[in-house]
CSV table of C-alpha atoms and ligand atoms in Angstrom, one decimal:
chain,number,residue,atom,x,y,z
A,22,UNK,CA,-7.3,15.1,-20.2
A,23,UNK,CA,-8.9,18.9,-19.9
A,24,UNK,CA,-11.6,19.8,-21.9
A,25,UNK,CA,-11.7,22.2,-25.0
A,26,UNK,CA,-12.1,25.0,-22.4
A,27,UNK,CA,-8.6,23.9,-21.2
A,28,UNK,CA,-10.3,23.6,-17.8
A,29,UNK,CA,-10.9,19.7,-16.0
A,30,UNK,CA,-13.2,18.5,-14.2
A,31,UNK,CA,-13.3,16.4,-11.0
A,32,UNK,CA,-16.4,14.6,-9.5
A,33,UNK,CA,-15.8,14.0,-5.9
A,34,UNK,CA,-18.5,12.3,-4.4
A,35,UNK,CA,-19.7,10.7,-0.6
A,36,UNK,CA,-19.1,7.3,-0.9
A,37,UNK,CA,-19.4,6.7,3.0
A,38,UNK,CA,-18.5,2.5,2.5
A,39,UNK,CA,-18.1,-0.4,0.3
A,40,UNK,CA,-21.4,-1.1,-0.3
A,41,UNK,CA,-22.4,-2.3,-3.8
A,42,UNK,CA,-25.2,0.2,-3.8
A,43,UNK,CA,-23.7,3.2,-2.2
A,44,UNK,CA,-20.7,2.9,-4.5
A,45,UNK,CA,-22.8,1.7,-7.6
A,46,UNK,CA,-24.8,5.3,-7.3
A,47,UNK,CA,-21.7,7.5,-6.7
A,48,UNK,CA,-20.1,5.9,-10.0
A,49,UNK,CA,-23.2,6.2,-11.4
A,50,UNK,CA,-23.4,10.0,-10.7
A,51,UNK,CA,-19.9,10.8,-12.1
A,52,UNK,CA,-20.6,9.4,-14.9
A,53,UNK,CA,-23.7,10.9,-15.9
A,54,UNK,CA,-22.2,14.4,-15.3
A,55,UNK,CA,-19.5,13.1,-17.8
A,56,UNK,CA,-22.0,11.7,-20.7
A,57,UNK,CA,-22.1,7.9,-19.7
A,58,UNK,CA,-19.8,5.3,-20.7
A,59,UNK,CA,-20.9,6.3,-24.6
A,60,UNK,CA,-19.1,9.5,-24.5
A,61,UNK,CA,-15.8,8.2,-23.5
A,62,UNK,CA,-15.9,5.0,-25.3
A,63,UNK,CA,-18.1,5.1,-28.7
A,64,UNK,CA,-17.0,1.6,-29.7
A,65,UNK,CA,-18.9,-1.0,-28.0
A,66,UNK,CA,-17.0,-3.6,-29.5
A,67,UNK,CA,-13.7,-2.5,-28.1
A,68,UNK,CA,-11.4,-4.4,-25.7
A,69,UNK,CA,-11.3,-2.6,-22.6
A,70,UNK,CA,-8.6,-3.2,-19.7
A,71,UNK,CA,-10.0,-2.1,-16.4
A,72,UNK,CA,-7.0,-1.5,-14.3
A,73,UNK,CA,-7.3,-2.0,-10.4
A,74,UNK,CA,-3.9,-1.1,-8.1
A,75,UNK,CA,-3.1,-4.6,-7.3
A,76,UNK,CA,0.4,-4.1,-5.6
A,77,UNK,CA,0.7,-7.0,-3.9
A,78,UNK,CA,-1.8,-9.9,-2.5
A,79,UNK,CA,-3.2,-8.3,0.7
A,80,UNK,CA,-6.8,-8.6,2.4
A,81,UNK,CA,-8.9,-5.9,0.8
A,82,UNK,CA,-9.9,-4.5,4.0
A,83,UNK,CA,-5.9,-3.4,4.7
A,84,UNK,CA,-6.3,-0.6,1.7
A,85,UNK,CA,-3.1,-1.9,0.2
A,86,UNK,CA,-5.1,-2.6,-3.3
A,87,UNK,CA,-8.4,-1.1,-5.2
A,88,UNK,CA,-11.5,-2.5,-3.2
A,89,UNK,CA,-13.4,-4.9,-4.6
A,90,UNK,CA,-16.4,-3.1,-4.2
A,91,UNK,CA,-14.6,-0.4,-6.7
A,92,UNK,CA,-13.5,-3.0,-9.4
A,93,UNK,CA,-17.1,-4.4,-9.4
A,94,UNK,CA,-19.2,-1.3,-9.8
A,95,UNK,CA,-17.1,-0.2,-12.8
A,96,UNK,CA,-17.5,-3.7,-14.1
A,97,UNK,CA,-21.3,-3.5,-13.5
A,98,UNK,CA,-21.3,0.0,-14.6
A,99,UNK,CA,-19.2,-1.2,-18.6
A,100,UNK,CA,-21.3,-4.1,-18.7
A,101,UNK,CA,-25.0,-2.5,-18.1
A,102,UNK,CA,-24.1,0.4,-20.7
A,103,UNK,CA,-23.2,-2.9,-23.5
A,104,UNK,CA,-19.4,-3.7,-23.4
A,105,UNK,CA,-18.5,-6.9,-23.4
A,106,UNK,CA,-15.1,-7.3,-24.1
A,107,UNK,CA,-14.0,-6.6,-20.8
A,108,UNK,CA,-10.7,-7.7,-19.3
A,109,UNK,CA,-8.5,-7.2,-15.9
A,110,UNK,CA,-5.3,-6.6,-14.9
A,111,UNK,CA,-2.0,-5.4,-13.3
A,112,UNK,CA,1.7,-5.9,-13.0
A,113,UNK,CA,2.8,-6.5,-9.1
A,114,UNK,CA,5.5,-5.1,-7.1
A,115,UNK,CA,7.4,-8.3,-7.3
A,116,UNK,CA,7.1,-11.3,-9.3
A,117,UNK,CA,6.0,-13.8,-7.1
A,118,UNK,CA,3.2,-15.5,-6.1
A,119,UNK,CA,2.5,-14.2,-9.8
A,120,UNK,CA,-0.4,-11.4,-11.3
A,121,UNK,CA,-3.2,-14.2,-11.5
A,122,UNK,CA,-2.7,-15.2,-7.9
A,123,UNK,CA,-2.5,-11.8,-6.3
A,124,UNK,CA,-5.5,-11.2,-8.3
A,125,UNK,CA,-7.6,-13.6,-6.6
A,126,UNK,CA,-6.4,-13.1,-3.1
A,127,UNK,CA,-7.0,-9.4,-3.5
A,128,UNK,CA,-10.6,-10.2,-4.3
A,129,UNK,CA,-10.6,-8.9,-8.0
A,130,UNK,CA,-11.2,-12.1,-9.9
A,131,UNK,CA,-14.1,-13.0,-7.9
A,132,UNK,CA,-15.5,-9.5,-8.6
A,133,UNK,CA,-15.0,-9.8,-12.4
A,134,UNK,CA,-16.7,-13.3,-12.7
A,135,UNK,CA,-19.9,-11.8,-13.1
A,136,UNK,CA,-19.4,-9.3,-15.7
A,137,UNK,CA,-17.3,-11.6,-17.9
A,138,UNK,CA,-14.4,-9.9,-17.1
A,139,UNK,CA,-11.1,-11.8,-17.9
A,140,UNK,CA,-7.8,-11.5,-16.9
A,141,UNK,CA,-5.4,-10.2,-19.1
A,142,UNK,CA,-2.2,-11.9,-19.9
A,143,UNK,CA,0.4,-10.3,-17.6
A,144,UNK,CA,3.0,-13.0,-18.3
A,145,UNK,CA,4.8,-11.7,-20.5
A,146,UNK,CA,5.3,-8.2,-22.1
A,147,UNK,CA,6.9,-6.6,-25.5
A,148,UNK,CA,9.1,-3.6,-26.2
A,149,UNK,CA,6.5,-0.4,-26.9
A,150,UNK,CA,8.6,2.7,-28.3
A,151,UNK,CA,7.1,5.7,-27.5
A,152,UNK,CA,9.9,8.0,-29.7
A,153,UNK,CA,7.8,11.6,-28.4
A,154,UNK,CA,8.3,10.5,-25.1
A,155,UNK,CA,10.1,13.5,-23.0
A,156,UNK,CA,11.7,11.5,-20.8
A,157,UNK,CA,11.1,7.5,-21.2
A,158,UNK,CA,11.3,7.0,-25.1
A,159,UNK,CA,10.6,3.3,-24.8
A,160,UNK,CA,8.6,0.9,-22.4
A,161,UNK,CA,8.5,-3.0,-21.6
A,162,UNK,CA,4.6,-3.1,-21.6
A,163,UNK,CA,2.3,-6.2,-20.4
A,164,UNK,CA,0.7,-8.0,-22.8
A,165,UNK,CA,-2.5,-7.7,-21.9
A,166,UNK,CA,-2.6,-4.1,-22.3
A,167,UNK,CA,-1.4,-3.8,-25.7
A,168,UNK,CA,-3.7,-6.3,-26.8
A,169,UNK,CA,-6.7,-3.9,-25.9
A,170,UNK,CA,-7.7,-1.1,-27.2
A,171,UNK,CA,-9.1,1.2,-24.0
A,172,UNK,CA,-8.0,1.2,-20.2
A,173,UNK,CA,-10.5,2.3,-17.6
A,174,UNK,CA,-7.8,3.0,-14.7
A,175,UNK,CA,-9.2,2.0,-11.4
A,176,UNK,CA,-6.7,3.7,-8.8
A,177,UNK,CA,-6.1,4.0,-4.8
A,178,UNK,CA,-5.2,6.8,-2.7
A,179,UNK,CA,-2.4,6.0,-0.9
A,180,UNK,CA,1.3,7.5,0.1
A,181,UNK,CA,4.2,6.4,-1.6
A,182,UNK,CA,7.9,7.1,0.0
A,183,UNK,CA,9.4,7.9,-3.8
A,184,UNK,CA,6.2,10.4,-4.9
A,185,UNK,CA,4.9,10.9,-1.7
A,186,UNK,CA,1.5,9.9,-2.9
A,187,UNK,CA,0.1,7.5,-5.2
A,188,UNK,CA,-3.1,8.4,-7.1
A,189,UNK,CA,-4.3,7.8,-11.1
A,190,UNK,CA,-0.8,8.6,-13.0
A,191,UNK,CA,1.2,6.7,-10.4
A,192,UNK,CA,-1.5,3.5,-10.9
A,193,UNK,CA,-0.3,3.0,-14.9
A,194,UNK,CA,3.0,1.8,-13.7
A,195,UNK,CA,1.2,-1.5,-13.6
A,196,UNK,CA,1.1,-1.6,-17.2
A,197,UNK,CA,5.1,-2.2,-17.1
A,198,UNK,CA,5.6,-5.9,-17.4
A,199,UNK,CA,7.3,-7.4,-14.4
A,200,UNK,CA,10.7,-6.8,-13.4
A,201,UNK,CA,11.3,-4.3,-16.0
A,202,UNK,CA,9.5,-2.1,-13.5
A,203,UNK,CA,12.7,-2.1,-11.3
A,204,UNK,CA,14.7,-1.5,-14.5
A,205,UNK,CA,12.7,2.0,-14.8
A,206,UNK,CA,13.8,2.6,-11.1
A,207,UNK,CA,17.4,2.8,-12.2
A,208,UNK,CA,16.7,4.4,-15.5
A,209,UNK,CA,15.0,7.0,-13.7
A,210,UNK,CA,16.6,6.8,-10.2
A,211,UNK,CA,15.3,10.0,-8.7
A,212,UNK,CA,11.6,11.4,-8.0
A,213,UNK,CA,11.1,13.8,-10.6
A,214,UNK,CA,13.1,11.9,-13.7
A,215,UNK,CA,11.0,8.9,-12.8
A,216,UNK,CA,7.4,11.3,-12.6
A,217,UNK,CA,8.6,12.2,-15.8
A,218,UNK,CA,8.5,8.3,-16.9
A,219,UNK,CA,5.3,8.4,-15.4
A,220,UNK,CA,4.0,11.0,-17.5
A,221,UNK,CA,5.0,9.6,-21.2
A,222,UNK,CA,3.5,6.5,-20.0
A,223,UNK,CA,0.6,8.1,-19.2
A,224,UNK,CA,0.9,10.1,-22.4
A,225,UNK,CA,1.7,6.5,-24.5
A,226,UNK,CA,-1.3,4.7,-22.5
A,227,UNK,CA,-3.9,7.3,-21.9
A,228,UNK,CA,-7.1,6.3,-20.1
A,229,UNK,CA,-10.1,6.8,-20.7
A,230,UNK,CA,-11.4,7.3,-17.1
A,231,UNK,CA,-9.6,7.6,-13.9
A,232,UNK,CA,-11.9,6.6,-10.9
A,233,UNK,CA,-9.7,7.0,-7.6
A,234,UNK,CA,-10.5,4.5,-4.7
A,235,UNK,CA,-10.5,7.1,-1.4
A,236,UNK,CA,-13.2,5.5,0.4
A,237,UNK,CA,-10.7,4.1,2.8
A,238,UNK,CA,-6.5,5.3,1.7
A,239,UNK,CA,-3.9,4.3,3.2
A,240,UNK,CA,-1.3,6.4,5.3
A,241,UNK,CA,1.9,6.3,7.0
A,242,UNK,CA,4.1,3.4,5.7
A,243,UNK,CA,2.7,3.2,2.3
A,244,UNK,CA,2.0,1.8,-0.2
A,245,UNK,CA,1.9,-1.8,1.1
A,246,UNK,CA,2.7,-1.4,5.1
A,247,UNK,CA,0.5,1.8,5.9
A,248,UNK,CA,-2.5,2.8,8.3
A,249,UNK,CA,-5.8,2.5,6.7
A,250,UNK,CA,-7.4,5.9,6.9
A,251,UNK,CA,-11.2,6.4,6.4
A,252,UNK,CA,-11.9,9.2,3.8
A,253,UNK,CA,-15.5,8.3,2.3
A,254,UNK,CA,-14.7,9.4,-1.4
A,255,UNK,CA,-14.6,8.4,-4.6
A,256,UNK,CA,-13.0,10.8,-7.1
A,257,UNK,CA,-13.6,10.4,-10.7
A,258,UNK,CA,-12.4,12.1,-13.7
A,259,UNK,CA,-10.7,12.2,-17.6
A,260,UNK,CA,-7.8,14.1,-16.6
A,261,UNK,CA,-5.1,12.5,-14.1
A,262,UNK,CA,-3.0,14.7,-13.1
A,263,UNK,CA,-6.4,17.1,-11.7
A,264,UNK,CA,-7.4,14.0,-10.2
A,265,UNK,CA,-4.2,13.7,-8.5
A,266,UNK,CA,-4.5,17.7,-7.6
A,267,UNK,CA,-8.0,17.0,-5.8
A,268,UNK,CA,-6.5,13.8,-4.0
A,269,UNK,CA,-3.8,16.3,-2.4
A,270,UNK,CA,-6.4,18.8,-1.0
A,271,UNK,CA,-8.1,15.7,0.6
A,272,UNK,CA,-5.1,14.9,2.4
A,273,UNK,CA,-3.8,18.7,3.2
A,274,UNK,CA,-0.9,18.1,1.2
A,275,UNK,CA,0.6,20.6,-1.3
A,276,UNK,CA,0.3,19.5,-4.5
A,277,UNK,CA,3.2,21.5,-5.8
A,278,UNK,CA,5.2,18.9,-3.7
A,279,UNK,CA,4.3,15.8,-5.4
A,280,UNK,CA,6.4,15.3,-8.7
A,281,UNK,CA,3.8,13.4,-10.9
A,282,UNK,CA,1.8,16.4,-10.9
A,283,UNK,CA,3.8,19.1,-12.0
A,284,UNK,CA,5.6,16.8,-14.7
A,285,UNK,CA,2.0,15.1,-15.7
A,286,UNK,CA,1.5,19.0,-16.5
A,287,UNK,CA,4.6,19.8,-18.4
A,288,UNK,CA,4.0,17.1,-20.3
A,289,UNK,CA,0.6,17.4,-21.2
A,290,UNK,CA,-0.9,14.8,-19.5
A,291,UNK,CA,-3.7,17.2,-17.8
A,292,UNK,CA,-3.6,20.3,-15.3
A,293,UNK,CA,-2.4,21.1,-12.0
A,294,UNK,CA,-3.3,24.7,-12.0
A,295,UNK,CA,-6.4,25.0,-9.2
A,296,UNK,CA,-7.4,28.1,-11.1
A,297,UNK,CA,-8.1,25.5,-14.3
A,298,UNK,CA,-9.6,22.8,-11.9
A,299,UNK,CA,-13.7,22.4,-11.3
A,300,UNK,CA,-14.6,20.2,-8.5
A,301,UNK,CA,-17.9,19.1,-8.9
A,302,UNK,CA,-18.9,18.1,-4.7
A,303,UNK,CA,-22.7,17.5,-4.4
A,304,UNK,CA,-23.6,19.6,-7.4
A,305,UNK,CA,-21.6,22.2,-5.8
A,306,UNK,CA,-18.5,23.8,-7.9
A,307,UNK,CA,-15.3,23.7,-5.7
A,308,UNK,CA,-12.0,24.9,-6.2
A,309,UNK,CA,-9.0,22.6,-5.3
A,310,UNK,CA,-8.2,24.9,-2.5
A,311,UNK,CA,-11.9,25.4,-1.0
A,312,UNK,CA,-11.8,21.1,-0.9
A,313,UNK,CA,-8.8,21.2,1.2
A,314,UNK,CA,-10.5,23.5,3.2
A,315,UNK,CA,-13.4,22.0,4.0
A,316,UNK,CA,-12.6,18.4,3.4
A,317,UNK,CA,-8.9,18.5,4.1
A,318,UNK,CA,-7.3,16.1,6.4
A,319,UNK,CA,-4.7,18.1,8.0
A,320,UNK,CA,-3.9,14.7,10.5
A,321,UNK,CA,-3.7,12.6,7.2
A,322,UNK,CA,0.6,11.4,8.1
A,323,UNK,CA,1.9,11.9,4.6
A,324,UNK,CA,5.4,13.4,4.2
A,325,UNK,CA,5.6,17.1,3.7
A,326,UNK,CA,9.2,17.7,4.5
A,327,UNK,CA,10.7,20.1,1.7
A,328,UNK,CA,14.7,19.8,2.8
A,329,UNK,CA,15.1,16.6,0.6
A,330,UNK,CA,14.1,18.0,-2.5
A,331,UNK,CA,16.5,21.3,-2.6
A,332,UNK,CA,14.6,23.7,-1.2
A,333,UNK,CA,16.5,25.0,1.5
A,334,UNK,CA,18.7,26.4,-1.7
A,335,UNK,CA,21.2,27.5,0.8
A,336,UNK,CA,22.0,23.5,1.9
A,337,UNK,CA,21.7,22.1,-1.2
A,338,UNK,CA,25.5,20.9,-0.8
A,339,UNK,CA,24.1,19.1,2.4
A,340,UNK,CA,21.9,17.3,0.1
A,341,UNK,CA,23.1,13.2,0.7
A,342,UNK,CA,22.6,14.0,4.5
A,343,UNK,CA,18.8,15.3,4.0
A,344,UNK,CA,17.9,12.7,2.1
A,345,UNK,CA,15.5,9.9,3.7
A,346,UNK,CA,16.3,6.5,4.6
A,347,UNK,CA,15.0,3.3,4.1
A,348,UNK,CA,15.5,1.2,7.9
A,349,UNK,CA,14.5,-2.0,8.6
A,350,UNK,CA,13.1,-2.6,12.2
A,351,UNK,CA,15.1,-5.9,13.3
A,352,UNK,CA,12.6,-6.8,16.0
A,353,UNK,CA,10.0,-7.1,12.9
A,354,UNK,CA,12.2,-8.8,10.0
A,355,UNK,CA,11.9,-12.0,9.7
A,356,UNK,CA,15.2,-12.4,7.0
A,357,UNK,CA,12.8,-13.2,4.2
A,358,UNK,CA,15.2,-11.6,2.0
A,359,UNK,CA,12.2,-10.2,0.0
A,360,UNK,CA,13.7,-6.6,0.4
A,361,UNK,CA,17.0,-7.9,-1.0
A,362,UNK,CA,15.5,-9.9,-4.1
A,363,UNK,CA,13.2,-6.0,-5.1
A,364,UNK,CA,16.2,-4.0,-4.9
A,365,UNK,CA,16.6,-3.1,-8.7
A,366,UNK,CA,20.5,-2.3,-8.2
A,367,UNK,CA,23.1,-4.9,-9.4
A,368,UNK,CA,24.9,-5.6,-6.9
A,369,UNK,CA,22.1,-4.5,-4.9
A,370,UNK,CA,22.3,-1.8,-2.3
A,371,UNK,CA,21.0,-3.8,1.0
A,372,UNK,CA,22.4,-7.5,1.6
A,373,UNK,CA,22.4,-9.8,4.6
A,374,UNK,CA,26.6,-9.8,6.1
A,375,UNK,CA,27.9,-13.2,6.6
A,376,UNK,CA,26.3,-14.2,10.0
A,377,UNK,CA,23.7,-12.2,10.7
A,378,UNK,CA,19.7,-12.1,10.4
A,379,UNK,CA,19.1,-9.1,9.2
A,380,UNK,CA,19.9,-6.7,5.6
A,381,UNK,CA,22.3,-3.9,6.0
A,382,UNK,CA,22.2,-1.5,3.5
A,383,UNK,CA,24.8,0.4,1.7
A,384,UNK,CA,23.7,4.0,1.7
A,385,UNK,CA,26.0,5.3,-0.4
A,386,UNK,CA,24.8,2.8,-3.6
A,387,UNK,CA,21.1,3.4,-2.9
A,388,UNK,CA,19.3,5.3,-4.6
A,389,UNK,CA,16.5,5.8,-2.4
A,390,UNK,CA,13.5,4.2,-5.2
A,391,UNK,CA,12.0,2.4,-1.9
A,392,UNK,CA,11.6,-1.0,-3.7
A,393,UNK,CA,12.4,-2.7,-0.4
A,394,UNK,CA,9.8,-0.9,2.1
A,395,UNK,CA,7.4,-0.6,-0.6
A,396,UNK,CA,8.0,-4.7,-1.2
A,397,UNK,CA,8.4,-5.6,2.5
A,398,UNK,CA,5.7,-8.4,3.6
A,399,UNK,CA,6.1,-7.7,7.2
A,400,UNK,CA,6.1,-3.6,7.6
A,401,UNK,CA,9.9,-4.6,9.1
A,402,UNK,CA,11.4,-1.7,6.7
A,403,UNK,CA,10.3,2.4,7.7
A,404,UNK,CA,11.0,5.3,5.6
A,405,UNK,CA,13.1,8.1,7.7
A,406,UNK,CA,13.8,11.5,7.5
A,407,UNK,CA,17.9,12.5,9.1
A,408,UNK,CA,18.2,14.6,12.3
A,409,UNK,CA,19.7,17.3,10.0
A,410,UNK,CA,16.4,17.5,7.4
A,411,UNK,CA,14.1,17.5,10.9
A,412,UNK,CA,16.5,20.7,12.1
A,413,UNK,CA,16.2,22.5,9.0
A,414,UNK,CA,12.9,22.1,8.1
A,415,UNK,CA,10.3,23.1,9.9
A,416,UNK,CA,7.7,20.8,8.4
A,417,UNK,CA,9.4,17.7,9.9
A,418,UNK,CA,8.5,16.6,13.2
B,6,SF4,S1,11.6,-8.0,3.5
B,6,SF4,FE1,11.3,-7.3,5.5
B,6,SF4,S2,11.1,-9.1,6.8
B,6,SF4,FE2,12.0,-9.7,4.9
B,6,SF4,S3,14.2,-9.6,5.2
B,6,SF4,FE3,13.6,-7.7,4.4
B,6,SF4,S4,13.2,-6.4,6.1
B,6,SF4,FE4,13.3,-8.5,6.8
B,7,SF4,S1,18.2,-0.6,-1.0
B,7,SF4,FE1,16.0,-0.3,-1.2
B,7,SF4,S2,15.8,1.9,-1.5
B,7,SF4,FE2,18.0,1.4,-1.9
B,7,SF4,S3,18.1,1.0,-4.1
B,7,SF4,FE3,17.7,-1.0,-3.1
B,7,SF4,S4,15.5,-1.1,-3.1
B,7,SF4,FE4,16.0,1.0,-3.6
């Protein structure tokens, strides 16, 4: 959220690696900028949810889920200040090997042992209705998140072929039990109705600290199948969508082109006008456009194309041919049919003809929500932009 001053304030600090010190002491200097743990969280006794990006299970060191290193020096950080009711946990991408399992192979339960830490029960999950919600008016939420009372969200930078990146609003999707997370895809089958979902669920489930993982982010192919891209920075702050703002600038992206921050604004969720944004840099006061200059990563491959989204007003009737693709790459499928089973569509949009090895989708059903390449265990499927968007828009390659 912003302040009373209707300004927010971002803490965006060296965190050069992953280790427990160096990313105990940036933590550690957000939060004393911020007041401690006490001035976001007055009641000691309270069940807090820490919530880590745990998309899918995936070596740590690939940048496909929060670090480790992240999860425990928030852990560290509740548990020295005197919480004990702490507790962990996310929804996956898809609903096997299951939320406890991906949880130890991404390192997180081993991370929590020490601090008591539990893992919430994301096995089942319980209509929410959320009646002031702009868009979504209603959620199927996890379990273990309506059973505590606070969320600490624990987010990583990373791009995301739907939003183009994910940060701290996109990160609360977790909170959606299981497959009803698909459900919202087709609810909310384009980018900026389904940033709007993101929005009231961030409105409905506010945290009380975002802390963004951009030591190392993930680029290209994201959010499971990207290039790990060293960045050395932790970002921390009370208001997401700011958060989100600052995250652009470190990866020279407009932020004006990434839904979930313009609708996170409209709908109150926090700021994405620079001129209300302080970024706090080594006790230095930075505007979201001086971070991009100095810190911005202009090689950083995130999409920037603008033809997709109706800006070139004159070809808007062209629309269905500038729209990217999901392909798969048939050298690297192995016909898992893992693709297949995330489509949310029924029937679904991609299916493997009588035959043949590999899925062939059916572009005119899809509806582009990525599912499939985000779901994809082998990196076989690739997000790409038609001949025509690359011709009309200059910011395609
Ligand atoms: S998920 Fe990937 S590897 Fe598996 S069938 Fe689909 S494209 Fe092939
Ligand atoms: S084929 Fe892929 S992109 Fe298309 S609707 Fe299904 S999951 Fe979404």
């Amino acid at each position: 959220m912003t302040g009373q001053s209707g300004r927010a304030a971002v803490y965006l600090i060296d965190c050069p690696d992953y280790g427990e010190e160096t990313v105990a002491k940036a933590l550690a200097s957000a939060l004393s900028a911020l007041g401690g743990w006490e001035a976001l969280l007055p009641e000691k006794a309270e069940r807090i949810l820490i919530k880590p990006n745990l998309l899918t299970r995936a070596d740590p060191e690939r940048a496909v889920t929060t670090h480790p290193a992240v999860f425990s020096a928030v852990c560290a950080s509740l548990k020295r200040a005197g919480y004990g009711n702490l507790f962990f946990g996310d929804s996956p991408g898809a609903p096997y090997p299951g939320a406890e399992r991906i949880a130890e192979e991404c390192g997180i339960t081993a991370a929590a042992a020490p601090f008591g830490a539990v893992q919430a029960d994301f096995s089942g999950g319980r209509e929410y209705p959320f009646p002031g919600g702009r868009t979504a008016k209603s959620f199927i939420i996890a379990n273990g998140v309506l059973s505590c009372d606070r969320i600490v969200n624990v987010c990583k930078l990373k791009t995301h072929m739907l939003e183009r990146m994910t940060g701290a609003q996109k990160n609360l999707f977790g909170i959606v039990y299981g497959l009803n997370k698909g459900a919202c895809h087709v609810k909310y089958p384009n980018a900026a109705d389904f940033a709007g979902m993101l929005a009231d669920l961030n409105r409905a489930f506010p945290p009380v600290l975002h802390v963004m993982d951009a030591v190392d982010a993930m680029e290209g192919n994201g959010p499971h199948n990207g290039t790990k891209k060293h960045l050395g920075k932790l970002l921390v702050s009370t208001d997401p969508v700011a958060l989100d703002v600052v995250a652009c600038s470190l990866i020279a992206l407009d932020p004006a082109l990434v839904p979930t921050n313009r609708r996170g604004a409209m709908a109150g969720v926090g700021t994405d006008d620079p001129a209300r944004i302080d970024v706090w840099a080594g006790g230095e006061r930075l505007t979201p456009g001086e971070v991009r200059e100095r810190y911005g990563d202009a090689a950083f491959d995130v999409y920037r194309g603008k033809a997709d989204r109706g800006n070139v007003r004159q070809l808007r009737f062209l629309s269905p041919l500038l729209k990217k693709r999901p392909r798969i790459d048939p050298d690297r499928c192995v016909s898992c049919g893992v693709c297949v089973r995330s489509c949310p569509l029924e029937p679904k949009a991609l299916a493997v003809p009588e035959g043949k090895r590999v899925p062939v989708y059916d572009y005119k059903r899809c509806i582009r929500c990525f599912c499939c390449q985000e779901m994809c265990p082998h990196g076989a499927i690739s997000v790409k932009t038609t001949l025509l968007a690359r011709l009309v828009d200059r910011n395609l390659k």
